[in-house]
CSV table of C-alpha atoms in Angstrom, one decimal:
chain,number,residue,atom,x,y,z
A,1,MET,CA,27.4,174.7,18.2
A,2,SER,CA,29.9,173.7,20.8
A,3,ASP,CA,29.8,170.4,22.6
A,4,SER,CA,32.0,167.7,23.9
A,5,ASP,CA,30.3,165.3,21.5
A,6,ILE,CA,33.2,165.9,19.2
A,7,LYS,CA,36.3,163.8,20.0
A,8,PHE,CA,39.9,164.4,18.9
A,9,TYR,CA,42.1,161.4,19.1
A,10,TYR,CA,45.9,161.8,19.1
A,11,PHE,CA,49.1,160.9,21.0
A,12,ASN,CA,50.0,162.9,24.1
A,13,LEU,CA,52.2,165.0,21.9
A,14,GLN,CA,52.0,168.2,20.0
A,15,ALA,CA,53.5,167.0,16.6
A,16,ARG,CA,50.6,166.6,14.2
A,17,GLY,CA,47.8,167.2,16.7
A,18,GLU,CA,48.6,170.5,18.3
A,19,LEU,CA,47.4,172.7,15.4
A,20,THR,CA,43.8,171.4,15.8
A,21,ARG,CA,44.0,171.9,19.5
A,22,LEU,CA,45.1,175.5,19.0
A,23,ILE,CA,42.3,176.1,16.6
A,24,PHE,CA,39.7,174.7,19.1
A,25,ALA,CA,41.3,176.9,21.8
A,26,ALA,CA,41.2,180.0,19.7
A,27,ALA,CA,37.5,179.3,18.9
A,28,GLY,CA,36.7,178.5,22.5
A,29,ARG,CA,35.2,175.3,21.3
A,30,SER,CA,34.9,172.4,23.8
A,31,TYR,CA,35.9,168.9,22.7
A,32,GLU,CA,37.1,165.7,24.2
A,33,ASP,CA,40.9,165.8,23.9
A,34,ILE,CA,41.7,162.1,23.9
A,35,ARG,CA,45.4,161.5,24.3
A,36,PHE,CA,47.3,158.2,24.5
A,37,GLY,CA,50.9,157.0,24.7
A,38,PHE,CA,52.7,154.6,22.3
A,39,ASP,CA,51.9,151.8,24.7
A,40,THR,CA,48.1,152.3,24.6
A,41,TRP,CA,47.9,153.3,21.0
A,42,PRO,CA,47.3,149.6,19.9
A,43,GLU,CA,44.0,149.7,21.7
A,44,TYR,CA,42.9,152.7,19.7
A,45,LYS,CA,44.4,151.9,16.3
A,46,PRO,CA,41.7,149.4,15.2
A,47,LYS,CA,39.0,152.0,16.0
A,48,MET,CA,40.6,154.6,13.8
A,49,ILE,CA,39.2,154.8,10.2
A,50,LEU,CA,42.7,154.4,8.6
A,51,GLY,CA,44.5,153.0,11.6
A,52,GLN,CA,46.3,156.3,12.0
A,53,CYS,CA,45.8,159.5,14.1
A,54,PRO,CA,44.9,162.3,14.6
A,55,VAL,CA,41.2,161.6,13.9
A,56,LEU,CA,38.2,163.8,14.5
A,57,GLU,CA,35.1,161.8,15.5
A,58,PHE,CA,31.5,163.1,15.5
A,59,ALA,CA,28.6,162.1,17.7
A,60,ASP,CA,27.3,159.8,15.0
A,61,GLY,CA,30.6,157.9,14.7
A,62,THR,CA,31.7,159.6,11.5
A,63,GLN,CA,35.5,159.9,11.5
A,64,ILE,CA,37.7,162.3,9.6
A,65,PRO,CA,41.4,161.4,9.3
A,66,GLN,CA,44.5,163.3,8.1
A,67,SER,CA,45.9,166.1,10.3
A,68,LEU,CA,45.7,169.1,8.0
A,69,THR,CA,42.2,168.1,6.8
A,70,VAL,CA,41.0,167.9,10.4
A,71,ALA,CA,42.6,171.3,11.1
A,72,ARG,CA,41.0,172.9,8.1
A,73,TYR,CA,37.6,171.6,9.1
A,74,ALA,CA,38.0,172.9,12.6
A,75,ALA,CA,39.2,176.3,11.3
A,76,ARG,CA,36.3,176.6,8.9
A,77,GLU,CA,33.8,175.9,11.7
A,78,ALA,CA,35.6,178.5,13.8
A,79,GLY,CA,35.7,181.2,11.2
A,80,LEU,CA,39.5,181.0,11.1
A,81,ALA,CA,39.7,180.0,7.4
A,82,GLY,CA,39.1,183.2,5.6
A,83,SER,CA,36.0,185.2,4.8
A,84,ASP,CA,35.7,184.0,1.2
A,85,ASN,CA,37.0,181.3,-1.1
A,86,LEU,CA,40.0,183.4,-2.2
A,87,GLU,CA,41.0,184.2,1.3
A,88,SER,CA,40.7,180.5,2.2
A,89,ALA,CA,43.0,179.7,-0.7
A,90,LYS,CA,45.6,182.3,0.4
A,91,ILE,CA,45.5,180.7,3.9
A,92,ASP,CA,45.9,177.2,2.4
A,93,ALA,CA,48.9,178.4,0.4
A,94,VAL,CA,50.6,179.7,3.6
A,95,VAL,CA,49.8,176.4,5.3
A,96,ASP,CA,51.2,174.3,2.4
A,97,THR,CA,54.3,176.4,2.4
A,98,GLN,CA,54.9,175.9,6.1
A,99,ARG,CA,54.1,172.2,5.8
A,100,ASP,CA,56.7,171.7,3.1
A,101,ILE,CA,59.4,173.0,5.5
A,102,ASN,CA,58.1,170.9,8.4
A,103,GLU,CA,58.4,167.8,6.3
A,104,VAL,CA,62.0,168.6,5.4
A,105,PHE,CA,62.8,169.4,9.0
A,106,TYR,CA,61.2,166.2,10.4
A,107,GLY,CA,62.2,164.0,7.4
A,108,LYS,CA,65.9,165.0,7.1
A,109,VAL,CA,66.9,166.6,10.4
A,110,PHE,CA,64.9,166.0,13.5
A,111,PHE,CA,64.6,162.2,13.3
A,112,GLU,CA,68.0,161.5,11.7
A,113,LYS,CA,69.9,159.0,13.9
A,114,ASP,CA,73.3,159.3,12.4
A,115,GLU,CA,75.0,162.1,14.3
A,116,ALA,CA,77.3,163.2,11.5
A,117,LYS,CA,74.5,163.2,8.9
A,118,LYS,CA,72.2,165.0,11.3
A,119,ALA,CA,74.8,167.8,11.8
A,120,GLU,CA,75.2,168.1,8.0
A,121,GLU,CA,71.5,168.3,7.4
A,122,MET,CA,71.0,170.7,10.2
A,123,GLU,CA,73.6,173.1,8.8
A,124,LYS,CA,72.0,172.9,5.4
A,125,PHE,CA,68.6,173.5,6.9
A,126,LEU,CA,69.7,176.5,8.9
A,127,THR,CA,71.7,178.2,6.2
A,128,GLU,CA,69.7,177.4,3.1
A,129,THR,CA,66.2,175.8,3.6
A,130,LEU,CA,65.1,178.0,6.5
A,131,VAL,CA,66.5,181.2,5.0
A,132,LYS,CA,64.5,180.5,1.8
A,133,HIS,CA,61.4,179.6,3.8
A,134,VAL,CA,61.4,182.8,5.9
A,135,GLU,CA,61.8,184.7,2.6
A,136,ASN,CA,58.8,182.9,1.1
A,137,LEU,CA,56.6,183.5,4.1
A,138,GLY,CA,57.6,187.1,3.8
A,139,LYS,CA,56.6,187.3,0.2
A,140,LEU,CA,53.2,185.7,0.9
A,141,LYS,CA,52.6,188.0,3.8
A,142,LYS,CA,53.4,191.0,1.7
A,143,ALA,CA,51.0,189.8,-1.0
A,144,TYR,CA,48.1,188.7,1.2
A,145,SER,CA,48.2,190.6,4.6
A,146,THR,CA,46.5,193.8,5.4
A,147,ASN,CA,47.5,193.8,9.1
A,148,GLU,CA,51.1,193.4,10.3
A,149,SER,CA,50.2,190.7,12.8
A,150,TYR,CA,48.5,188.2,10.5
A,151,PHE,CA,49.5,186.4,7.3
A,152,VAL,CA,46.2,186.8,5.4
A,153,GLY,CA,43.8,189.7,5.5
A,154,ASP,CA,43.3,191.5,8.7
A,155,LYS,CA,42.5,188.8,11.2
A,156,LEU,CA,43.8,185.6,12.8
A,157,SER,CA,43.6,182.5,10.7
A,158,TRP,CA,44.8,179.0,11.0
A,159,ALA,CA,47.8,179.9,8.9
A,160,ASP,CA,49.0,182.1,11.7
A,161,LEU,CA,48.4,179.3,14.2
A,162,PHE,CA,50.3,176.7,12.0
A,163,VAL,CA,53.3,178.9,11.4
A,164,PHE,CA,53.3,179.9,15.1
A,165,GLN,CA,53.2,176.2,16.3
A,166,SER,CA,55.8,175.1,13.7
A,167,ILE,CA,58.3,177.9,14.5
A,168,GLN,CA,57.8,177.4,18.3
A,169,VAL,CA,58.7,173.7,17.9
A,170,LEU,CA,61.7,174.7,15.7
A,171,LEU,CA,62.9,177.2,18.3
A,172,LYS,CA,62.7,174.5,21.1
A,173,ALA,CA,64.6,172.0,19.0
A,174,VAL,CA,67.1,174.5,17.5
A,175,PRO,CA,67.6,177.5,19.9
A,176,GLU,CA,70.0,179.3,17.5
A,177,VAL,CA,67.0,179.9,15.2
A,178,GLN,CA,65.9,182.6,17.7
A,179,GLY,CA,69.0,184.7,17.0
A,180,LYS,CA,68.9,184.3,13.3
A,181,PHE,CA,65.2,184.6,12.6
A,182,GLY,CA,63.5,185.6,15.8
A,183,ASP,CA,62.7,189.1,14.7
A,184,GLN,CA,60.8,188.0,11.6
A,185,PHE,CA,58.3,186.2,13.8
A,186,LYS,CA,58.0,188.8,16.6
A,187,SER,CA,54.7,190.3,15.4
A,188,LEU,CA,53.2,186.8,14.9
A,189,PHE,CA,54.2,185.7,18.4
A,190,ASP,CA,53.0,188.9,19.9
A,191,ALA,CA,49.6,188.5,18.2
A,192,ILE,CA,49.2,184.9,19.4
A,193,ASN,CA,50.3,185.6,23.0
A,194,GLY,CA,48.1,188.7,23.0
A,195,ASN,CA,45.0,186.6,22.2
A,196,ASP,CA,43.4,185.8,25.6
A,197,LYS,CA,42.0,182.4,24.7
A,198,LEU,CA,45.2,181.3,23.1
A,199,LYS,CA,47.4,182.6,25.9
A,200,ALA,CA,45.3,180.7,28.5
A,201,TYR,CA,45.5,177.5,26.5
A,202,LEU,CA,49.3,177.9,25.9
A,203,ASP,CA,49.9,178.5,29.6
A,204,ALA,CA,47.9,175.5,30.6
A,205,ARG,CA,48.8,172.9,28.0
A,206,PRO,CA,50.6,169.8,29.1
A,207,GLU,CA,54.4,169.5,28.6
A,208,THR,CA,55.1,166.8,26.0
A,209,ASP,CA,58.2,165.2,24.5
A,210,PHE,CA,57.6,167.0,21.1
B,1,MET,CA,33.6,188.3,-15.2
B,2,SER,CA,36.5,186.5,-13.6
B,3,THR,CA,39.6,185.5,-15.4
B,4,TYR,CA,41.8,182.5,-14.7
B,5,LYS,CA,45.3,181.8,-15.9
B,6,LEU,CA,47.2,178.6,-14.9
B,7,TYR,CA,50.9,178.6,-15.2
B,8,TYR,CA,52.9,175.3,-15.5
B,9,PHE,CA,55.2,173.3,-17.6
B,10,ASN,CA,54.0,171.3,-20.7
B,11,SER,CA,53.2,168.3,-18.6
B,12,ARG,CA,50.4,166.9,-16.3
B,13,GLY,CA,52.5,166.8,-13.1
B,14,ARG,CA,51.1,169.0,-10.4
B,15,ALA,CA,48.8,171.0,-12.6
B,16,GLU,CA,46.7,168.4,-14.3
B,17,VAL,CA,44.1,168.1,-11.4
B,18,SER,CA,43.4,171.8,-11.9
B,19,ARG,CA,43.0,171.4,-15.7
B,20,LEU,CA,40.6,168.5,-15.0
B,21,ILE,CA,38.6,170.7,-12.6
B,22,PHE,CA,38.4,173.5,-15.3
B,23,ALA,CA,37.3,170.8,-17.8
B,24,ALA,CA,34.6,169.3,-15.5
B,25,ALA,CA,33.3,172.8,-14.8
B,26,GLY,CA,33.3,173.8,-18.5
B,27,GLN,CA,35.3,176.9,-17.4
B,28,LYS,CA,37.5,178.8,-19.8
B,29,TYR,CA,41.0,179.6,-18.7
B,30,GLU,CA,44.5,180.4,-20.1
B,31,ASP,CA,46.5,177.2,-20.0
B,32,ILE,CA,50.0,178.6,-20.0
B,33,ARG,CA,52.7,176.0,-20.5
B,34,TYR,CA,56.4,177.1,-20.3
B,35,ASN,CA,59.1,174.9,-21.7
B,36,GLN,CA,62.4,174.4,-19.8
B,37,ASP,CA,64.1,177.3,-21.8
B,38,GLU,CA,61.4,179.9,-21.2
B,39,TRP,CA,60.8,179.0,-17.5
B,40,PRO,CA,63.9,180.8,-15.9
B,41,SER,CA,62.8,184.2,-17.3
B,42,HIS,CA,59.3,183.8,-15.7
B,43,LYS,CA,60.4,182.4,-12.3
B,44,THR,CA,60.3,185.7,-10.5
B,45,GLU,CA,56.7,186.3,-11.7
B,46,MET,CA,55.5,183.4,-9.6
B,47,PRO,CA,54.7,184.1,-5.9
B,48,LEU,CA,57.3,181.5,-4.7
B,49,GLY,CA,59.3,181.1,-7.8
B,50,GLN,CA,57.6,177.8,-8.5
B,51,MET,CA,54.8,176.4,-10.6
B,52,PRO,CA,52.0,175.7,-10.8
B,53,ALA,CA,50.6,179.2,-10.0
B,54,LEU,CA,47.1,180.4,-10.6
B,55,GLU,CA,46.3,184.0,-11.5
B,56,PHE,CA,42.7,184.7,-10.5
B,57,ASN,CA,41.7,188.2,-11.7
B,58,SER,CA,44.8,190.1,-10.2
B,59,THR,CA,45.7,187.7,-7.4
B,60,LYS,CA,48.4,185.0,-7.8
B,61,LEU,CA,48.2,181.8,-5.8
B,62,PRO,CA,51.0,179.2,-5.4
B,63,GLN,CA,50.8,175.6,-4.2
B,64,SER,CA,49.1,173.0,-6.4
B,65,LYS,CA,46.7,171.6,-3.9
B,66,SER,CA,45.6,175.0,-2.6
B,67,ILE,CA,45.0,176.1,-6.2
B,68,ALA,CA,43.0,173.0,-7.0
B,69,ARG,CA,40.9,173.3,-3.8
B,70,PHE,CA,40.2,177.0,-4.6
B,71,LEU,CA,39.1,176.0,-8.2
B,72,ALA,CA,37.0,173.1,-6.9
B,73,LYS,CA,35.2,175.4,-4.5
B,74,GLN,CA,34.6,178.0,-7.2
B,75,PHE,CA,32.9,175.4,-9.4
B,76,HIS,CA,31.1,173.4,-6.7
B,77,LEU,CA,33.3,170.3,-7.0
B,78,ALA,CA,34.7,170.5,-3.5
B,79,GLY,CA,31.9,169.0,-1.4
B,80,ARG,CA,28.5,170.5,-0.4
B,81,ASP,CA,29.2,171.6,3.2
B,82,ASN,CA,32.1,171.7,5.6
B,83,LEU,CA,31.8,168.1,6.5
B,84,GLU,CA,31.7,166.9,2.9
B,85,GLN,CA,34.6,169.1,2.1
B,86,ALA,CA,36.6,167.5,5.0
B,87,LYS,CA,35.8,164.1,3.5
B,88,VAL,CA,37.0,165.2,0.1
B,89,ASP,CA,40.2,166.7,1.7
B,90,ALA,CA,40.8,163.5,3.6
B,91,VAL,CA,40.7,161.5,0.3
B,92,ILE,CA,43.0,164.0,-1.3
B,93,ASP,CA,45.6,163.7,1.5
B,94,THR,CA,45.3,159.9,1.4
B,95,ILE,CA,46.0,160.0,-2.4
B,96,ASP,CA,48.9,162.2,-1.7
B,97,ASP,CA,50.4,159.6,0.7
B,98,LEU,CA,51.2,157.6,-2.5
B,99,ILE,CA,53.6,160.3,-3.7
B,100,PRO,CA,56.7,160.4,-1.5
B,101,LYS,CA,58.0,156.9,-2.3
B,102,LEU,CA,57.0,157.3,-5.9
B,103,ILE,CA,59.2,160.3,-6.2
B,104,SER,CA,62.1,158.3,-4.7
B,105,ILE,CA,61.8,156.0,-7.7
B,106,PHE,CA,62.1,158.8,-10.2
B,107,PHE,CA,65.1,160.3,-8.5
B,108,GLU,CA,67.0,157.0,-8.3
B,109,GLN,CA,69.8,157.0,-11.0
B,110,ASP,CA,71.1,153.4,-10.5
B,111,GLU,CA,68.9,151.2,-12.8
B,112,THR,CA,69.1,148.1,-10.6
B,113,LYS,CA,68.2,150.1,-7.4
B,114,LYS,CA,65.5,151.8,-9.4
B,115,GLU,CA,63.9,148.6,-10.4
B,116,GLU,CA,64.1,147.3,-6.8
B,117,LEU,CA,62.4,150.5,-5.5
B,118,ARG,CA,59.7,150.1,-8.2
B,119,LYS,CA,59.0,146.5,-7.3
B,120,LYS,CA,58.8,147.4,-3.6
B,121,TYR,CA,56.5,150.3,-4.3
B,122,PHE,CA,53.9,148.2,-6.2
B,123,ASP,CA,54.2,145.2,-3.9
B,124,GLU,CA,54.1,147.0,-0.5
B,125,GLU,CA,53.6,150.8,-0.7
B,126,LEU,CA,50.7,151.1,-3.2
B,127,PRO,CA,48.5,148.3,-1.6
B,128,LYS,CA,48.6,150.1,1.8
B,129,HIS,CA,47.3,153.4,0.3
B,130,PHE,CA,44.9,151.8,-2.1
B,131,GLN,CA,43.4,149.8,0.8
B,132,ASN,CA,43.0,153.1,2.7
B,133,LEU,CA,41.3,154.6,-0.4
B,134,ASN,CA,38.9,151.6,-0.5
B,135,VAL,CA,38.0,152.3,3.1
B,136,LEU,CA,37.3,156.0,2.5
B,137,LEU,CA,35.3,155.2,-0.6
B,138,LYS,CA,33.2,152.8,1.4
B,139,GLU,CA,32.7,155.2,4.3
B,140,PHE,CA,32.2,158.4,2.4
B,141,GLY,CA,30.8,157.3,-0.9
B,142,ASN,CA,27.2,156.7,0.0
B,143,GLY,CA,27.2,153.5,-2.0
B,144,GLY,CA,28.1,155.2,-5.3
B,145,PRO,CA,31.2,155.1,-7.5
B,146,PHE,CA,32.5,158.5,-6.4
B,147,PHE,CA,34.7,159.0,-3.3
B,148,VAL,CA,32.4,161.4,-1.5
B,149,GLY,CA,28.6,161.8,-1.4
B,150,ASN,CA,27.7,160.0,-4.6
B,151,HIS,CA,28.7,162.9,-6.8
B,152,LEU,CA,31.8,164.0,-8.7
B,153,THR,CA,34.3,166.0,-6.6
B,154,TRP,CA,38.0,166.9,-7.2
B,155,ALA,CA,38.9,163.9,-5.1
B,156,ASP,CA,37.8,161.7,-8.0
B,157,LEU,CA,39.8,163.9,-10.5
B,158,TYR,CA,42.9,163.8,-8.3
B,159,PHE,CA,42.8,160.0,-8.1
B,160,TYR,CA,42.2,159.8,-11.8
B,161,ASP,CA,45.3,161.8,-12.6
B,162,LEU,CA,47.7,160.0,-10.2
B,163,SER,CA,46.4,156.6,-11.1
B,164,GLU,CA,47.1,157.4,-14.7
B,165,THR,CA,50.7,157.8,-13.8
B,166,LEU,CA,50.7,154.6,-11.8
B,167,LEU,CA,49.0,152.7,-14.6
B,168,GLY,CA,51.7,154.0,-16.9
B,169,MET,CA,54.3,152.3,-14.7
B,170,ASN,CA,52.4,149.1,-14.0
B,171,GLY,CA,49.4,148.5,-16.2
B,172,ASN,CA,47.9,145.9,-13.7
B,173,CYS,CA,48.1,147.9,-10.5
B,174,LEU,CA,44.3,148.5,-10.3
B,175,GLU,CA,43.3,144.9,-11.1
B,176,THR,CA,42.7,143.8,-7.5
B,177,TYR,CA,40.9,147.1,-6.7
B,178,PRO,CA,37.6,146.9,-8.6
B,179,ARG,CA,35.9,149.8,-6.9
B,180,LEU,CA,38.9,152.1,-7.6
B,181,LYS,CA,38.9,150.9,-11.2
B,182,GLN,CA,35.2,151.7,-11.4
B,183,ASN,CA,35.8,155.1,-10.0
B,184,ARG,CA,38.3,155.9,-12.8
B,185,GLU,CA,35.8,154.6,-15.4
B,186,GLU,CA,33.0,156.9,-14.0
B,187,VAL,CA,35.3,159.9,-14.3
B,188,GLU,CA,36.2,159.1,-17.9
B,189,LYS,CA,32.5,158.8,-18.8
B,190,GLN,CA,31.7,162.3,-17.8
B,191,PRO,CA,31.1,164.0,-21.2
B,192,LYS,CA,33.1,167.2,-20.5
B,193,ILE,CA,36.0,165.2,-19.1
B,194,ALA,CA,35.9,162.7,-21.9
B,195,GLU,CA,36.2,165.6,-24.4
B,196,TYR,CA,39.1,167.1,-22.5
B,197,LEU,CA,40.9,163.8,-22.3
B,198,ASN,CA,40.6,163.3,-26.0
B,199,ASN,CA,41.9,166.8,-26.9
B,200,ARG,CA,44.6,167.5,-24.3
B,201,PRO,CA,48.3,167.5,-25.2
B,202,LYS,CA,49.8,164.0,-24.7
B,203,THR,CA,52.8,164.2,-22.3
B,204,PRO,CA,54.7,161.3,-20.7
B,205,PHE,CA,53.9,162.6,-17.1
């Protein structure tokens, strides 16, 4: 089943939408990639089930909100959510762990307006939070992975895509992360860039603010 | 035969939804509760040094929602196909949206500020998310009292548990949300859940 009768509504940004786009890309699944700016969002907002985006909409008008829920749905359809319930749960655990860090980064660092506070929070993030996070990801990988390139089992899952996307965004926003932690993610980045469908998508995707 | 061990503190917190799932399923498990003194010596036994953690046979899982979703799927309380599961997950995430500002209240030390935050939460924050839950119940509930598909799923159990905490802080908070109130009542009526609620340890949160 692959048809452009499935619509994905989000801003012309990566942010909370890109994970689902990556999953569709890895699956080779076609969909209508509806993107809007902050100026045109007011036209879409009343049509969204909870007045928020991203939203996944089916041909019969059913809408699913909530970014990670949409991503998990897409991943399950694509066979990127584990081969049994336990594997799915391990993948969910890696996703939740990455999500916790993303929320701290966006909540306390990225959107902080006060320059002094931002610098303070950034320092804390780099020296404490991110250090612990990389350790945690390492622990989960050790427990769940049977292939160096992937977090869970022996094949690509949406956990790999989520960590890849999140770290890529972090590297762009905070270049010194590359020097400190780049090595830890080399096998993941190699695996993603070595996947034909993903490489093609990554090379072609639009440049966006974030 | 599979074995289940759930590790948490002696409170409802982030583990209770899993306990409710076990109860609804009639599934035996070891309900391990560490007090504050014992916890430090067990920290390194948990995958990420945190609780709750689930030990399923010989595998350990962290992250409360992932644990709950796993259990719900094991016991057919997660939705009947991928689309239903997505509807359930969407309700779960929307219930979760209630939590960040709630936590801010708990962490506030200054009593005056705390009361201000509490009032703002129940006047502004809670209505936003309760209205969203009303929408989802209407869209996904197939006309019944449960959030998804006219049958009990862990979405109903998750709402039951968080709304219990909210009612503890403001006993009237469900009064203008009759469908959400009815949803709670349906959960409480389920025989296995009623029995569990009667017998579980009583903890403040």
